[in-house]
Amino acid sequence: MTVNMIIYSAAICATWSLCMSPVTAVRRLDTSVATNQHHHQHLTATLSEINTNATFRAPRRTVIGTNVDVPTANTPDDHLVTNLPLLDNDDFPTKHWAGLLPASDDGDKYLFYWLFAPDQEQIKKQKVAEKDIPLLIWLNGGPACSSMDGLWLENGPFRLTKDPHDPNKPWHIDIDPYSWHMAPAYVVYIDQPVGTGISFTTSGKYPTNDREVNVDFYYFLKKFLQLHKDKFLTQSDNSENTKFTLSRPLFFSGESHAGHYIPSMMNYIQQQNKNSDITIQLAGAAIGNGWVDPIYQYSAQDAAYGYGMIGKAQQRALDVLEEKCRDKLRNGIYRSETCFDLLDAVLDNSQGKSSPYIVSQYDQRKWEVKNKPRDFPPGHREVESYLGGHGPTIPGDFDFRNVLEAVHSLPSLKAGQVYYECTDPPYNALKHNDGLGVVPDVVDLLKNDIRLLFFNGIHDLICNHAGNENAVENFPWKFRDAFQKATRYGWKAPSKQQLGGYMKEHKNLQFLKVLDSGHMVPMDVPDISLDMIRMFMYQQSFQSYKQEIGTLSAGESNPSCPICPTCESDDEKKAESPIASPVSCPKCDDCNEVCKDLKQKQESSAGSDGTSQLSGMVLGAVTFLTMAASWMICCLFLRRRRRSIDGHTPLSPRNGYDMELPKTNGFRDDVDESDGGGYADGENGHARAID
């Protein structure tokens, strides 16, 4: 009805204008323009090496050795590190232990660990009771990438350093002031599964699924806790059965594929607690840029669009490819080129298809040379030289075997395990499960009140914040709707003046987007990451500044759900959509339901308003006839009035001069039709309005 009245009002104004100026002609342009078709560039990429797209890695081989004797550690002192090459012990007074522990009864599997005691000064500063100091387990991903990345490049206390301005100055180890043992916490870095980093097997057999990984890890974890029981275990009061429980909170943390490892491991530990001689209570986990739910996380195009790397039409084209990827996952195909092509397409076209450079999949702010080995993370080659004895970065007179001896791990070398950042055999054994999620494990942990923090560096592409947020928002737990509409906060890290990130939380689930960081948050923002892990483990608030933007209730819509083609109710929008046919996708299911409800409401509203619409049409017709009659009377009156002025007709001489009127055949003769001016068609065939 409102639209009808606007049209009628405009018509009345037009009629009055014509009556007052009957000699002025208006050129009416045909403003109907052909729809400008959006042609999608076919964004495909040849997958030269499928393996490189799952996680960062380099091809590595392990030669299996046999008859390896690993000395048994009976006390923590057997694994105490007292003389680490390149480290001045006076610079690092904190105790640390390292060594190999069995991962099975067979004696053919060993996992390597490196444990750091909490910083004593921080214990005093934070006023933490001994029993409240947590044990934090750190795992890197891959699969099959060493947790020495975390220790030497991210949140551990050591940094291999060389003065770039003085080539003669020897290498040395600097101490990182933002190491996570400063939280304070006991922090242990573990190379797993077997065959990763310094860990090894002499059988030539590697875990091929989550259960096999968990069985090995759980066996190792019990041996680790028993060896360091003075720090981590307390004996139960029941003297008939020798049972132990943890004497302090236990947390897990890690990144990338560790987002797959950790929920699966924690759930397995909970299941084993029922019949184990050690009850391992779990406090929580902080998972960074984690690979948790591939059904949402292959969507590199969503993050790429947010970064401005691709346009909206390209994003929608890749949405179609993403749906094909989801079909593969639903059918149990957990490793396919279709899914990898989503990221490949974004990367290969990030600077133009013909460019020799591409954006880094781990940080879209950085660039790499196409078809060249990635030098990521920075510093990993130095660590490989220090622990594995290869590469040109460490001076030739340095003997890496002294390092392995210092960390009680020379047997790994005898077993043929040479340290590399990432190794092939365990990776190849697990890569077929790349697209297998661990959502059921996450839900079980949430049901059991385990605290979970998912944090994301916002510049990552391969495990990007958009996909992770969609995954977290759609965990099928009982508080899903409440989490979706939970208040969002800006978080100011205590060590920084500016904002550190954005937090959303409800009950025991938290999601934090960390600014100024990519795939490896502790490497990019070490100070902020230390604040984060301290506040998480000690249950401090992240709610610095409340965002005042309202949220939809859970019943109205899923806030994380994008506008989908199936939600387009406007025929014109459908015609311009780059997707030929509507596509239904899991992340849009909630949207589609909302659209269906809206459509039903609109149809219902249209039915109830039918009478009023009919009345409006009748009123319109009457108004139109009235205006037409008024126009005719007005024009007749003006014509007669002009003929009576001074007794002259419009073409008769007046005061001795001939008077010529402009042509009145519907066009102005003072406009050059060849001149685009304000009249010719605009760019791309669009007509431009006359000023």
XYZ file of C-alpha atoms in Angstrom:
691
model
C 0.000 0.000 0.000
C 2.850 2.365 0.811
C 4.479 1.728 -2.556
C 1.184 2.441 -4.371
C 0.765 5.782 -2.637
C 4.338 6.789 -3.579
C 3.636 5.963 -7.225
C 0.363 7.912 -7.198
C 2.060 10.949 -5.622
C 4.800 10.888 -8.233
C 2.217 10.704 -11.005
C 0.332 13.745 -9.674
C 3.591 15.750 -9.550
C 4.418 14.756 -13.101
C 0.968 15.774 -14.344
C 1.216 19.190 -12.700
C 4.656 19.737 -14.225
C 3.376 18.922 -17.706
C 0.447 21.247 -17.316
C 2.631 24.190 -16.263
C 5.232 23.599 -19.016
C 3.449 21.990 -21.972
C 6.143 23.111 -24.419
C 8.984 21.255 -22.537
C 9.697 17.779 -23.863
C 11.361 15.033 -21.845
C 13.489 12.379 -23.439
C 12.479 9.067 -21.897
C 15.287 6.543 -21.932
C 14.649 2.849 -21.895
C 16.246 2.033 -18.562
C 15.816 -1.695 -18.898
C 19.311 -3.138 -19.182
C 20.449 -6.646 -19.823
C 21.579 -8.373 -16.680
C 25.322 -8.192 -16.405
C 26.369 -11.847 -16.205
C 28.982 -12.745 -13.635
C 31.321 -15.182 -15.334
C 33.315 -17.154 -12.821
C 36.941 -17.741 -13.521
C 37.470 -21.468 -13.177
C 39.745 -21.495 -10.154
C 41.541 -24.816 -10.243
C 45.018 -25.849 -9.238
C 47.129 -28.834 -10.115
C 47.970 -30.641 -6.888
C 51.636 -31.406 -7.438
C 52.010 -32.929 -3.975
C 48.853 -33.775 -2.089
C 50.841 -34.264 1.077
C 51.945 -30.651 1.357
C 48.409 -29.347 1.810
C 47.434 -31.124 4.992
C 50.014 -29.486 7.211
C 53.463 -28.043 6.938
C 56.007 -30.829 6.454
C 59.029 -31.940 4.470
C 59.774 -35.417 3.100
C 61.848 -37.318 5.615
C 62.953 -40.948 5.869
C 63.842 -43.083 8.858
C 66.183 -46.078 8.693
C 65.064 -48.742 11.157
C 67.667 -50.141 13.534
C 67.368 -53.176 15.800
C 68.855 -54.388 19.064
C 68.666 -50.936 20.620
C 69.234 -50.765 24.356
C 67.406 -47.938 26.122
C 68.560 -47.497 29.731
C 65.729 -47.624 32.244
C 65.125 -44.438 34.203
C 64.317 -45.321 37.791
C 64.289 -41.809 39.261
C 63.781 -38.319 37.821
C 67.471 -37.634 38.296
C 68.234 -40.252 35.645
C 66.712 -37.831 33.120
C 67.892 -34.557 34.634
C 69.569 -32.318 32.034
C 72.730 -30.811 33.491
C 74.943 -29.803 30.587
C 73.192 -28.761 27.393
C 75.572 -27.667 24.597
C 75.484 -23.915 23.775
C 73.561 -23.166 26.992
C 75.104 -21.299 29.888
C 73.518 -23.003 32.878
C 73.866 -19.822 34.902
C 71.410 -18.188 32.485
C 68.769 -20.839 33.114
C 68.432 -21.942 36.740
C 65.160 -23.813 36.140
C 65.371 -27.599 36.367
C 64.546 -29.599 33.263
C 64.414 -33.301 32.451
C 64.466 -35.124 29.111
C 64.631 -38.677 27.833
C 62.966 -41.693 26.253
C 60.145 -43.698 27.855
C 58.452 -46.840 26.497
C 55.138 -46.655 24.640
C 54.381 -50.388 24.858
C 55.249 -53.535 26.793
C 57.107 -54.916 23.790
C 60.063 -52.574 24.224
C 60.067 -51.578 20.551
C 58.455 -48.132 20.878
C 59.777 -45.086 22.713
C 58.513 -41.521 22.974
C 60.778 -38.566 23.718
C 59.827 -35.885 26.250
C 61.383 -32.671 27.612
C 59.961 -31.392 30.901
C 60.500 -27.941 32.442
C 59.797 -26.989 36.044
C 57.867 -23.770 36.754
C 59.763 -20.536 37.243
C 60.229 -19.917 40.958
C 60.069 -16.137 40.686
C 56.701 -16.344 38.936
C 55.371 -18.673 41.617
C 56.102 -15.965 44.179
C 54.866 -13.158 41.962
C 51.599 -14.887 41.079
C 51.189 -16.168 44.672
C 50.336 -19.670 43.526
C 50.149 -22.612 45.906
C 52.270 -25.613 44.892
C 49.261 -27.906 44.493
C 47.630 -25.416 42.105
C 50.564 -25.214 39.682
C 49.342 -27.144 36.635
C 51.068 -29.689 34.431
C 50.768 -28.627 30.786
C 51.352 -31.098 27.935
C 52.312 -29.496 24.612
C 51.894 -31.295 21.271
C 52.633 -30.069 17.767
C 50.657 -31.383 14.831
C 51.507 -32.690 11.376
C 50.661 -35.440 11.816
C 54.254 -36.451 12.596
C 55.745 -33.002 13.255
C 57.957 -32.690 16.317
C 56.970 -30.812 19.457
C 60.506 -29.425 19.423
C 58.948 -26.761 17.176
C 56.970 -25.650 20.194
C 59.967 -25.812 22.518
C 62.560 -24.070 20.320
C 60.414 -21.795 18.132
C 57.210 -20.969 20.040
C 56.584 -21.201 23.770
C 59.614 -23.003 25.194
C 62.494 -21.349 27.056
C 65.257 -21.865 24.462
C 66.113 -19.970 21.266
C 69.090 -20.822 19.046
C 70.710 -17.489 18.230
C 73.532 -16.162 16.101
C 74.551 -12.554 15.631
C 73.742 -11.787 11.960
C 76.221 -8.898 11.990
C 79.153 -10.952 13.263
C 79.703 -14.241 11.370
C 82.584 -15.131 13.671
C 80.491 -14.985 16.814
C 79.523 -18.522 17.889
C 76.001 -19.853 18.173
C 74.447 -19.754 21.606
C 71.121 -20.393 23.327
C 69.114 -17.388 24.476
C 66.381 -17.609 27.105
C 62.890 -16.601 26.029
C 61.215 -14.447 28.704
C 57.780 -15.542 27.456
C 58.265 -19.285 27.884
C 55.094 -20.930 29.164
C 56.842 -22.371 32.237
C 56.660 -18.726 33.390
C 52.852 -19.013 33.709
C 53.878 -20.661 36.131
C 53.471 -24.292 35.069
C 55.272 -27.557 34.582
C 55.458 -27.826 30.790
C 56.333 -31.044 28.958
C 56.949 -31.273 25.195
C 56.338 -34.742 23.733
C 57.341 -36.112 20.327
C 54.503 -38.394 19.224
C 53.343 -40.587 17.537
C 56.295 -42.986 17.415
C 58.666 -42.087 14.600
C 58.190 -38.353 15.135
C 61.158 -36.156 16.047
C 63.408 -38.078 18.446
C 60.776 -40.756 19.220
C 61.282 -44.066 17.456
C 60.214 -47.655 16.874
C 62.376 -50.618 15.938
C 59.472 -52.626 14.525
C 58.889 -50.537 11.423
C 55.210 -50.333 12.384
C 53.476 -46.987 12.937
C 50.005 -46.078 14.231
C 47.404 -46.011 11.468
C 44.411 -44.610 13.373
C 43.448 -42.577 16.428
C 43.072 -45.562 18.720
C 46.587 -46.820 18.012
C 47.975 -43.327 18.606
C 46.050 -43.085 21.872
C 47.129 -46.517 23.133
C 50.807 -45.652 22.671
C 50.434 -42.195 24.182
C 48.472 -43.400 27.207
C 51.048 -46.090 27.972
C 53.810 -43.478 27.772
C 51.875 -40.969 29.889
C 51.487 -43.429 32.752
C 55.220 -44.211 32.649
C 55.975 -40.484 32.648
C 53.737 -39.787 35.654
C 55.160 -42.761 37.548
C 58.740 -41.599 36.932
C 57.900 -38.080 38.154
C 55.380 -39.144 40.776
C 57.003 -36.880 43.364
C 55.713 -33.932 41.344
C 52.483 -35.217 39.810
C 50.923 -38.119 41.762
C 49.411 -38.717 45.148
C 48.575 -42.148 46.555
C 45.018 -42.970 47.545
C 44.128 -43.765 51.167
C 42.983 -47.271 50.314
C 45.931 -49.477 51.337
C 44.456 -52.627 49.767
C 44.793 -51.237 46.243
C 47.741 -49.093 45.273
C 46.023 -46.377 43.285
C 47.222 -42.948 42.378
C 45.568 -39.722 41.342
C 47.027 -36.509 39.964
C 48.206 -34.081 42.597
C 47.736 -31.009 40.391
C 45.581 -29.875 37.414
C 46.475 -31.372 34.019
C 46.048 -29.380 30.810
C 46.787 -30.142 27.179
C 47.774 -27.603 24.568
C 48.926 -27.717 20.968
C 48.189 -26.492 17.484
C 47.178 -27.527 13.992
C 46.743 -31.334 13.811
C 47.065 -31.408 17.593
C 43.464 -30.197 17.419
C 42.752 -33.729 16.221
C 45.102 -35.495 18.630
C 44.127 -33.760 21.854
C 40.328 -34.312 22.056
C 40.782 -37.931 20.999
C 43.539 -38.539 23.566
C 41.682 -36.824 26.389
C 38.525 -38.799 25.728
C 40.539 -42.026 25.658
C 42.176 -41.128 28.988
C 38.747 -40.566 30.552
C 37.604 -43.976 29.350
C 40.691 -45.694 30.776
C 40.338 -44.058 34.181
C 37.657 -46.558 35.193
C 40.025 -49.520 35.324
C 43.445 -47.924 35.700
C 45.762 -47.864 38.687
C 46.288 -44.161 37.952
C 43.307 -41.819 37.749
C 44.236 -38.965 35.438
C 41.836 -36.096 36.042
C 41.666 -33.646 33.152
C 41.280 -29.920 33.759
C 41.146 -28.628 30.188
C 42.824 -27.956 26.864
C 43.899 -24.890 24.889
C 43.977 -25.705 21.174
C 45.474 -23.239 18.722
C 44.450 -23.107 15.051
C 43.296 -26.674 15.564
C 42.173 -29.163 12.933
C 38.979 -30.338 14.631
C 36.049 -30.519 12.198
C 36.998 -30.648 8.485
C 33.348 -30.387 7.430
C 33.694 -26.667 8.192
C 37.439 -26.131 8.064
C 38.370 -26.762 4.431
C 36.642 -23.452 3.647
C 39.715 -21.346 2.897
C 37.607 -19.110 0.656
C 35.731 -17.552 3.582
C 38.913 -16.301 5.216
C 40.434 -15.348 1.847
C 37.392 -13.200 1.051
C 37.689 -11.493 4.430
C 41.341 -10.710 3.718
C 40.396 -9.253 0.314
C 42.304 -11.943 -1.600
C 39.269 -13.001 -3.657
C 35.977 -11.403 -4.620
C 32.444 -12.329 -3.639
C 31.726 -14.109 -6.919
C 34.907 -16.156 -6.565
C 33.994 -16.994 -2.997
C 30.631 -18.312 -4.136
C 32.262 -20.344 -6.883
C 34.467 -21.971 -4.268
C 31.408 -22.519 -2.068
C 30.190 -24.935 -4.735
C 33.538 -26.746 -4.647
C 33.335 -26.848 -0.864
C 29.992 -28.617 -1.073
C 31.556 -31.248 -3.318
C 34.294 -31.617 -0.718
C 31.658 -32.153 1.954
C 30.049 -34.860 -0.151
C 33.396 -36.651 -0.173
C 33.687 -36.386 3.603
C 30.134 -37.623 4.144
C 30.928 -40.639 1.989
C 33.975 -41.502 4.070
C 36.584 -40.165 1.628
C 38.786 -38.321 4.080
C 41.576 -37.353 1.715
C 40.670 -35.931 -1.676
C 41.969 -33.429 -4.186
C 38.516 -31.837 -4.195
C 39.009 -30.672 -0.609
C 42.642 -29.663 -1.085
C 41.724 -27.682 -4.208
C 39.884 -25.149 -2.044
C 43.106 -23.933 -0.458
C 45.157 -24.505 -3.614
C 42.859 -22.271 -5.638
C 43.228 -19.425 -3.161
C 47.004 -19.790 -2.874
C 47.758 -20.227 -6.584
C 45.741 -17.141 -7.449
C 46.677 -15.050 -4.432
C 48.916 -12.791 -6.512
C 47.601 -13.795 -9.922
C 47.914 -17.165 -11.599
C 51.004 -16.195 -13.607
C 52.892 -14.682 -10.669
C 55.929 -16.577 -9.351
C 54.809 -15.785 -5.792
C 51.986 -16.985 -3.578
C 50.643 -16.073 -0.164
C 51.842 -18.259 2.694
C 49.161 -20.690 3.793
C 50.289 -20.157 7.385
C 50.162 -16.360 7.358
C 48.458 -14.396 4.593
C 50.661 -11.385 5.363
C 53.714 -13.276 4.082
C 54.791 -14.449 0.614
C 56.536 -17.534 -0.731
C 58.038 -18.549 -4.068
C 55.850 -20.998 -5.974
C 57.066 -24.584 -6.283
C 59.909 -24.019 -3.833
C 60.348 -25.710 -0.435
C 58.715 -23.682 2.299
C 61.030 -22.104 4.821
C 58.447 -22.319 7.562
C 58.500 -22.005 10.455
C 61.530 -19.712 10.492
C 64.347 -21.265 12.497
C 63.384 -24.908 12.006
C 66.521 -25.630 9.966
C 68.722 -24.476 12.847
C 66.824 -26.780 15.216
C 67.261 -29.671 12.770
C 70.996 -29.003 12.711
C 71.201 -28.780 16.507
C 69.225 -31.976 17.197
C 69.840 -33.907 13.979
C 73.283 -32.870 12.802
C 72.361 -31.909 9.248
C 72.060 -28.636 7.403
C 74.544 -25.814 6.867
C 73.394 -23.570 9.696
C 75.462 -24.924 12.617
C 79.306 -24.741 12.432
C 80.974 -27.897 11.157
C 82.879 -28.544 14.385
C 79.621 -28.838 16.355
C 78.719 -32.439 17.305
C 74.955 -32.852 17.644
C 75.464 -36.225 19.340
C 76.490 -34.308 22.437
C 73.015 -32.786 22.458
C 71.299 -36.178 22.221
C 73.518 -37.473 24.989
C 72.644 -34.491 27.185
C 68.920 -35.235 26.771
C 69.452 -38.986 27.276
C 68.347 -39.890 23.763
C 71.339 -41.353 21.919
C 69.467 -44.672 21.497
C 67.158 -42.973 18.974
C 70.148 -42.390 16.715
C 71.209 -46.013 17.104
C 67.675 -47.001 16.088
C 68.103 -45.037 12.857
C 65.915 -42.137 13.949
C 67.555 -38.912 12.746
C 65.796 -35.780 13.955
C 63.819 -33.806 11.391
C 61.030 -31.351 12.021
C 58.553 -33.696 10.329
C 59.009 -37.334 9.287
C 57.457 -39.415 6.534
C 56.721 -42.901 7.945
C 54.285 -41.904 10.719
C 52.788 -39.244 8.476
C 52.109 -41.714 5.662
C 50.523 -44.101 8.138
C 48.015 -41.464 9.289
C 47.440 -39.176 6.298
C 44.398 -41.117 5.055
C 42.457 -39.707 8.015
C 43.152 -36.062 7.154
C 39.458 -35.255 6.763
C 38.255 -37.200 9.783
C 36.979 -34.946 12.553
C 36.911 -35.429 16.317
C 33.675 -33.608 17.137
C 32.175 -36.522 19.142
C 35.258 -36.470 21.374
C 34.929 -32.707 21.845
C 31.270 -33.065 22.800
C 32.061 -35.801 25.325
C 34.668 -33.556 26.938
C 32.206 -30.667 27.136
C 29.590 -32.962 28.679
C 32.108 -33.933 31.348
C 32.779 -30.275 32.219
C 36.295 -30.258 30.759
C 37.268 -26.661 29.970
C 38.124 -26.097 26.298
C 39.712 -22.999 24.773
C 40.026 -22.822 20.994
C 42.262 -19.944 19.944
C 43.083 -18.792 16.431
C 45.632 -16.497 14.876
C 43.520 -14.445 12.492
C 46.030 -14.420 9.603
C 46.208 -18.195 9.144
C 44.693 -19.719 5.988
C 45.137 -23.468 6.348
C 43.401 -23.627 9.758
C 41.735 -20.242 9.524
C 39.638 -18.417 12.088
C 36.482 -18.390 9.934
C 36.376 -22.161 9.520
C 37.313 -22.752 13.144
C 34.618 -20.385 14.358
C 31.995 -22.164 12.264
C 33.178 -25.478 13.683
C 33.122 -24.291 17.301
C 29.743 -22.577 16.934
C 28.218 -25.791 15.632
C 29.479 -28.310 18.173
C 26.314 -30.350 18.859
C 26.319 -29.981 22.639
C 23.435 -28.919 24.825
C 24.598 -25.299 25.051
C 25.175 -24.758 21.344
C 22.406 -22.175 20.931
C 23.469 -20.302 24.047
C 27.071 -20.208 22.838
C 26.021 -18.871 19.434
C 24.287 -15.853 20.940
C 26.802 -15.322 23.753
C 28.225 -11.838 24.257
C 31.526 -11.132 22.516
C 34.336 -9.264 24.248
C 37.487 -7.485 23.233
C 40.364 -8.903 25.250
C 43.228 -6.706 26.397
C 46.278 -8.817 27.187
C 47.915 -7.576 30.428
C 51.330 -7.317 28.752
C 50.047 -5.026 25.984
C 48.347 -1.656 25.799
C 46.393 -2.555 22.685
C 43.794 -5.261 22.176
C 45.050 -8.839 22.116
C 42.013 -10.478 20.558
C 38.282 -11.200 20.736
C 36.714 -13.682 23.129
C 33.390 -15.491 23.042
C 32.501 -17.961 25.768
C 29.714 -19.859 27.450
C 30.024 -22.371 30.268
C 33.190 -24.434 29.676
C 33.710 -23.507 25.996
C 35.790 -20.501 24.881
C 36.790 -19.229 21.452
C 39.506 -16.570 21.128
C 40.651 -14.808 17.960
C 44.214 -13.596 18.472
C 45.327 -10.483 16.606
C 48.655 -10.025 14.771
C 49.259 -13.769 14.463
C 49.078 -16.614 11.979
C 49.238 -20.411 12.201
C 51.674 -20.453 15.135
C 50.334 -17.951 17.662
C 53.050 -18.339 20.352
C 55.739 -17.722 17.727
C 54.086 -14.544 16.404
C 52.911 -12.986 19.683
C 54.837 -14.713 22.502
C 53.926 -12.153 25.160
C 50.220 -12.278 24.373
C 50.209 -16.078 24.188
C 51.786 -16.309 27.657
C 49.065 -14.012 29.004
C 46.475 -16.196 27.306
C 47.648 -19.551 28.676
C 48.135 -18.108 32.172
C 44.643 -16.610 32.230
C 43.091 -19.788 30.854
C 44.756 -22.216 33.273
C 44.198 -19.963 36.283
C 40.621 -19.130 35.226
C 41.052 -15.384 34.900
C 38.547 -13.316 32.930
C 39.087 -12.447 29.258
C 36.168 -10.005 29.318
C 37.939 -6.664 28.968
C 35.545 -4.706 26.725
C 32.016 -5.772 25.940
C 30.853 -5.454 22.343
C 27.462 -3.747 22.274
C 26.268 -5.094 18.918
C 23.117 -7.128 19.454
C 22.892 -10.820 18.595
C 20.122 -12.918 17.146
C 18.502 -15.355 19.497
C 19.176 -19.014 18.847
C 15.596 -19.483 17.662
C 15.907 -16.851 14.959
C 19.045 -17.920 13.185
C 22.496 -19.357 13.462
C 24.677 -16.203 13.675
C 27.646 -18.008 12.109
C 25.599 -19.008 9.074
C 26.285 -17.001 5.897
C 23.688 -15.858 3.355
C 23.258 -18.801 1.020
C 21.886 -18.988 -2.536
C 18.911 -20.936 -1.180
C 18.105 -17.980 1.052
C 17.728 -15.625 -1.934
C 14.008 -14.897 -2.209
C 14.328 -12.051 -4.707
C 14.081 -13.324 -8.316
C 16.398 -10.583 -9.559
C 19.055 -11.555 -7.018
C 18.721 -15.165 -8.087
C 19.242 -14.185 -11.698
C 22.451 -12.376 -10.807
C 23.724 -15.147 -8.558
C 26.946 -16.705 -9.837
C 25.660 -20.120 -8.799
C 23.446 -21.567 -11.502
C 21.291 -23.629 -9.184
C 20.608 -23.276 -5.468
C 23.020 -25.296 -3.371
C 22.132 -26.693 0.023
C 25.074 -26.988 2.377
C 25.394 -28.022 6.023
C 26.601 -24.649 7.230
C 23.473 -23.088 5.698
C 20.878 -25.528 7.027
C 19.847 -23.157 9.798
C 19.699 -20.276 7.326
C 17.511 -22.274 4.973
C 15.104 -23.118 7.774
C 14.904 -19.448 8.712
C 14.268 -18.506 5.091
C 11.527 -21.100 4.876
C 9.860 -19.653 7.968
C 10.182 -16.111 6.613
C 8.660 -17.150 3.294
C 5.718 -18.783 5.053
C 5.204 -15.649 7.144
C 5.365 -13.479 4.028
C 2.841 -15.669 2.206
C 0.571 -15.622 5.231
C 0.895 -11.862 5.451
C 0.172 -11.553 1.752
C -3.019 -13.595 2.131
C -4.297 -11.533 5.033
C -3.584 -8.322 3.167
C -5.331 -9.420 -0.040
C -8.409 -7.278 0.569
C -6.391 -4.172 1.338
C -4.279 -4.732 -1.788
C -7.442 -4.962 -3.937
C -8.757 -1.755 -2.412
C -5.456 -0.107 -3.184
C -5.695 -1.140 -6.839
C -9.200 0.305 -7.164
C -8.077 3.533 -5.524
C -5.138 3.660 -7.912
C -7.325 3.306 -10.967
C -9.645 6.072 -9.817
C -6.679 8.332 -9.062
C -5.178 7.699 -12.486
C -8.421 8.550 -14.332
C -8.762 11.713 -12.262
C -5.218 12.796 -13.115
C -5.736 12.109 -16.818
C -8.872 14.247 -16.901
C -7.103 17.027 -15.004
C -4.210 16.940 -17.461
C -6.510 17.269 -20.495
C -8.439 20.157 -18.961
C -5.212 21.888 -17.925
C -3.658 21.590 -21.383
C -6.850 22.808 -23.124
C -6.999 25.812 -20.821
C -3.362 26.777 -21.463
C -3.730 26.376 -25.219
C -6.742 28.660 -25.321
C -4.937 31.130 -23.019
C -1.889 31.392 -25.316
C -4.048 31.963 -28.376
C -5.719 34.901 -26.676
C -2.493 36.712 -25.635
C -2.397 40.086 -27.495
C -4.581 38.550 -30.191
C -1.648 36.571 -31.665
C -1.271 32.897 -32.406
C 2.007 31.180 -31.446
C 3.336 31.469 -35.067
C 2.170 35.010 -35.846
C 4.677 37.924 -35.970
C 5.047 39.791 -32.694
C 6.627 43.210 -32.513
C 8.057 42.723 -36.002
C 9.926 39.412 -35.291
C 9.117 35.801 -36.161
C 8.891 33.603 -33.097
C 9.985 29.905 -33.350
C 9.114 27.338 -30.735
C 11.236 24.292 -29.994
C 10.218 21.140 -31.811
C 7.641 19.243 -29.861
C 7.982 15.791 -31.386
C 9.128 14.292 -28.095
C 12.918 14.981 -28.395
C 15.066 17.971 -27.736
C 16.925 19.264 -30.791
C 19.678 20.857 -28.708
C 21.194 17.484 -27.788
C 23.831 15.786 -29.943
C 22.766 12.145 -30.078
C 26.366 11.105 -30.668
C 27.460 12.687 -27.385
C 27.309 10.321 -24.390
C 26.664 13.266 -22.065
C 24.084 12.398 -19.503
C 21.999 10.459 -22.010
C 24.027 7.748 -23.682
C 24.456 4.283 -22.251
C 26.905 4.078 -19.401
C 29.695 1.590 -18.910
C 28.829 -2.086 -19.363
C 25.613 -1.181 -21.133
C 23.920 0.478 -18.182
C 21.803 3.538 -18.956
C 22.659 6.601 -16.930
C 19.960 8.881 -15.672
C 19.574 12.428 -16.951
C 20.622 15.093 -14.487
